[in-house]
Amino acid sequence: MENKKYYITTPIYYPSANFHIGHCYTTVIADSIARYKKQNGYDVYFLTGSDEHGLKIQRKAEALGITPKEYVDKIIEDAKDLWSSLGIEYDRFIRTTDPDHVEVVQKIFKKLYDKGDIYKGEYKGLYCTPCESFWTESQLVDGKCPDCGRDVEEAREEAYFFRLSKYQDRLVEYIETHPEFIQPVSRKNEMINNFIKPGLEDLCVSRTTFNWGIPVSFDPKHVIYVWIDALSNYISALGYLTEDDSKFKKYWPADLHIVGKEIVRFHTIIWPILLMALDLPLPKQVFGHGWLVINGGKISKSLGNYKDPREYIATYSKDAIRYYLLREVPFGSDGTFSEDLLVSRYNTDLANTVGNLVNRTLSMLTKYFDGVIVKSDVKTEFDDSLISLVESTKVKVDEYMDKLEIPEALDSIFEIFRRSNKYIDETTPWILAKEENKDKLKTVLYNLIESIRIGAILLLPFIPDTANEILRQINTKNITLDTITFGSLETDIHINDFKPIFMRVEKDEK
Ligand code: MSP
């Protein structure tokens, strides 16, 4: 029997500042994929979290006169509130300061050291003494420290290194024999040609110049440097190397790591090599999505070019933001985040296409049949085309979702609503009512509500509040995928109270 489990992750974000709309982008997408897989019968584990160690966070806390843990605790409380306001249903929010994670990372480090894949050496770099930071030549700005602008000097530091070079050939072979591993394909070529083929250098994996990190258990003046700590979250979260590793046994390897394009490199070079060194299977896919930009540039705290995402949620609703993030940008490409685009998506798709359709239809049912869903055997010449479109949608959604073409999947669901609006124009129910053509009118309204019901079921993973509200208004009990055969809608039920789900927003109102 096919193993119907599905393990999906987001990156663990740095809590150096509150999360912004770019972090929401990745997380809403992962949440929708997780919900979609669940709806399709998979046993899903959805992991997100925070990457809390490192000099940058240590410094921020020092500047405020608090401990790094106090600093990140506040940000994480805020992040969890943000995720709940967006309806993110993760199975675990892992923090790299969680004691179980710390212990597993120390065990992993020791295991690799015992095996000879981690060794002690010397790190050479350009050092800024006031900042206590090492820099590479290319990071310098005009030959000076990029943080404080002062002179740097060559320095050496004892450090542990991870033997990436040993695994280079195995990695290339793996990537070439598993074309689905790095997606989109353009990123795969970039990894091979720009990073792997020129030769992998061993990676420095410990530091002695700061202490906000996980200490090396057998040499505690060293803290484990970012990537080994961070990447291990994907297995530590499941209990790898702990007493209860049942989740690890059940869910590993990951089916999908969703990451932004700038960290594909770490996830497709360091991470698979770390797993090879641990004799563990590799994740099935790493998908590197593009960036959301604002006014053509990076979303950045220091530029102050963004609002707290909760402000948009308060103005437009949770689902309006989810929908925008899922629908606007082809997954894999860069795209723009702007409030104008958000308003225009909201008005066109949510208020006009679906909101209006539901409201018009339920109003007609109330007017003509006192809100009771009825059926008749009389057909109209437009039924078959509507029904066949509705019945073919699930297959299309699945095809798109298999390729992670999420905007296209959503658009094919919206095709149901657009087609239904056209069906109203074609069948002109108000004329049927005038002509006392009650049987035809019953058919038209039944077909409309049935199309709406099926569309709403398909929307559940993406905009769950909206989909649930539509299903509540219809008052149907048939809300699962096994009821999407056209004609499964109950008859002789009375619809619930209803009001427009989305009110149009005028540009100057916002
Ligand atoms: N801590 C590392 C990740 C470790 S994963 C083992 C990190 N953190 S981060 O806070 O910088 O988050 C980067 C990720 O946040 C991106 O890869 C992406 O998923 C998301 N995004 C942050 N800004 C974004 C945009 N402007 N647009 C799209 N995604 C963005 O890197």
PDB file of N, CA, C and O in Angstrom, residues 122-128 133-137 152-157:
ATOM      1  N   GLU A 122      41.780  25.407  11.470  1.00  0.00           N
ATOM      2  CA  GLU A 122      41.984  26.816  11.768  1.00  0.00           C
ATOM      3  C   GLU A 122      41.224  27.655  10.746  1.00  0.00           C
ATOM      4  O   GLU A 122      41.343  27.435   9.538  1.00  0.00           O
ATOM      5  N   TYR A 123      40.443  28.589  11.246  1.00  0.00           N
ATOM      6  CA  TYR A 123      39.693  29.463  10.358  1.00  0.00           C
ATOM      7  C   TYR A 123      40.486  30.717  10.127  1.00  0.00           C
ATOM      8  O   TYR A 123      40.923  31.372  11.069  1.00  0.00           O
ATOM      9  N   LYS A 124      40.715  31.036   8.846  1.00  0.00           N
ATOM     10  CA  LYS A 124      41.455  32.262   8.534  1.00  0.00           C
ATOM     11  C   LYS A 124      40.488  33.242   7.902  1.00  0.00           C
ATOM     12  O   LYS A 124      39.704  32.869   7.028  1.00  0.00           O
ATOM     13  N   GLY A 125      40.540  34.468   8.362  1.00  0.00           N
ATOM     14  CA  GLY A 125      39.630  35.438   7.758  1.00  0.00           C
ATOM     15  C   GLY A 125      40.048  36.842   8.108  1.00  0.00           C
ATOM     16  O   GLY A 125      41.104  37.068   8.708  1.00  0.00           O
ATOM     17  N   LEU A 126      39.231  37.784   7.700  1.00  0.00           N
ATOM     18  CA  LEU A 126      39.488  39.180   7.999  1.00  0.00           C
ATOM     19  C   LEU A 126      38.633  39.534   9.201  1.00  0.00           C
ATOM     20  O   LEU A 126      37.415  39.347   9.176  1.00  0.00           O
ATOM     21  N   TYR A 127      39.303  40.014  10.244  1.00  0.00           N
ATOM     22  CA  TYR A 127      38.612  40.144  11.525  1.00  0.00           C
ATOM     23  C   TYR A 127      38.452  41.605  11.913  1.00  0.00           C
ATOM     24  O   TYR A 127      39.387  42.405  11.816  1.00  0.00           O
ATOM     25  N   CYS A 128      37.242  41.951  12.355  1.00  0.00           N
ATOM     26  CA  CYS A 128      37.005  43.292  12.883  1.00  0.00           C
ATOM     27  C   CYS A 128      36.948  43.159  14.402  1.00  0.00           C
ATOM     28  O   CYS A 128      36.015  42.539  14.919  1.00  0.00           O
ATOM     29  N   SER A 133      33.880  40.155  14.601  1.00  0.00           N
ATOM     30  CA  SER A 133      33.324  39.399  13.473  1.00  0.00           C
ATOM     31  C   SER A 133      34.362  39.115  12.406  1.00  0.00           C
ATOM     32  O   SER A 133      35.186  39.973  12.097  1.00  0.00           O
ATOM     33  N   PHE A 134      34.246  37.915  11.843  1.00  0.00           N
ATOM     34  CA  PHE A 134      35.059  37.559  10.681  1.00  0.00           C
ATOM     35  C   PHE A 134      34.320  37.936   9.411  1.00  0.00           C
ATOM     36  O   PHE A 134      33.102  37.775   9.316  1.00  0.00           O
ATOM     37  N   TRP A 135      35.061  38.420   8.423  1.00  0.00           N
ATOM     38  CA  TRP A 135      34.449  38.746   7.124  1.00  0.00           C
ATOM     39  C   TRP A 135      35.292  38.126   6.021  1.00  0.00           C
ATOM     40  O   TRP A 135      36.484  37.875   6.191  1.00  0.00           O
ATOM     41  N   THR A 136      34.642  37.904   4.875  1.00  0.00           N
ATOM     42  CA  THR A 136      35.420  37.486   3.711  1.00  0.00           C
ATOM     43  C   THR A 136      35.735  38.744   2.903  1.00  0.00           C
ATOM     44  O   THR A 136      35.061  39.768   3.064  1.00  0.00           O
ATOM     45  N   GLU A 137      36.710  38.611   2.035  1.00  0.00           N
ATOM     46  CA  GLU A 137      37.121  39.726   1.175  1.00  0.00           C
ATOM     47  C   GLU A 137      35.907  40.379   0.492  1.00  0.00           C
ATOM     48  O   GLU A 137      35.754  41.599   0.481  1.00  0.00           O
ATOM     49  N   VAL A 152      39.849  46.134   9.120  1.00  0.00           N
ATOM     50  CA  VAL A 152      39.855  44.722   9.536  1.00  0.00           C
ATOM     51  C   VAL A 152      41.287  44.206   9.429  1.00  0.00           C
ATOM     52  O   VAL A 152      42.118  44.801   8.753  1.00  0.00           O
ATOM     53  N   GLU A 153      41.579  43.121  10.129  1.00  0.00           N
ATOM     54  CA  GLU A 153      42.921  42.561   9.995  1.00  0.00           C
ATOM     55  C   GLU A 153      42.845  41.047   9.820  1.00  0.00           C
ATOM     56  O   GLU A 153      41.870  40.408  10.242  1.00  0.00           O
ATOM     57  N   GLU A 154      43.847  40.497   9.193  1.00  0.00           N
ATOM     58  CA  GLU A 154      43.861  39.045   9.016  1.00  0.00           C
ATOM     59  C   GLU A 154      43.991  38.380  10.367  1.00  0.00           C
ATOM     60  O   GLU A 154      44.802  38.798  11.196  1.00  0.00           O
ATOM     61  N   ALA A 155      43.180  37.361  10.591  1.00  0.00           N
ATOM     62  CA  ALA A 155      43.259  36.686  11.888  1.00  0.00           C
ATOM     63  C   ALA A 155      42.943  35.213  11.709  1.00  0.00           C
ATOM     64  O   ALA A 155      42.387  34.787  10.691  1.00  0.00           O
ATOM     65  N   ARG A 156      43.337  34.448  12.702  1.00  0.00           N
ATOM     66  CA  ARG A 156      43.104  33.008  12.682  1.00  0.00           C
ATOM     67  C   ARG A 156      42.374  32.626  13.939  1.00  0.00           C
ATOM     68  O   ARG A 156      42.588  33.219  14.990  1.00  0.00           O
ATOM     69  N   GLU A 157      41.540  31.599  13.816  1.00  0.00           N
ATOM     70  CA  GLU A 157      40.774  31.170  14.978  1.00  0.00           C
ATOM     71  C   GLU A 157      40.635  29.661  14.884  1.00  0.00           C
ATOM     72  O   GLU A 157      40.397  29.124  13.795  1.00  0.00           O
TER      73      GLU A 157
END
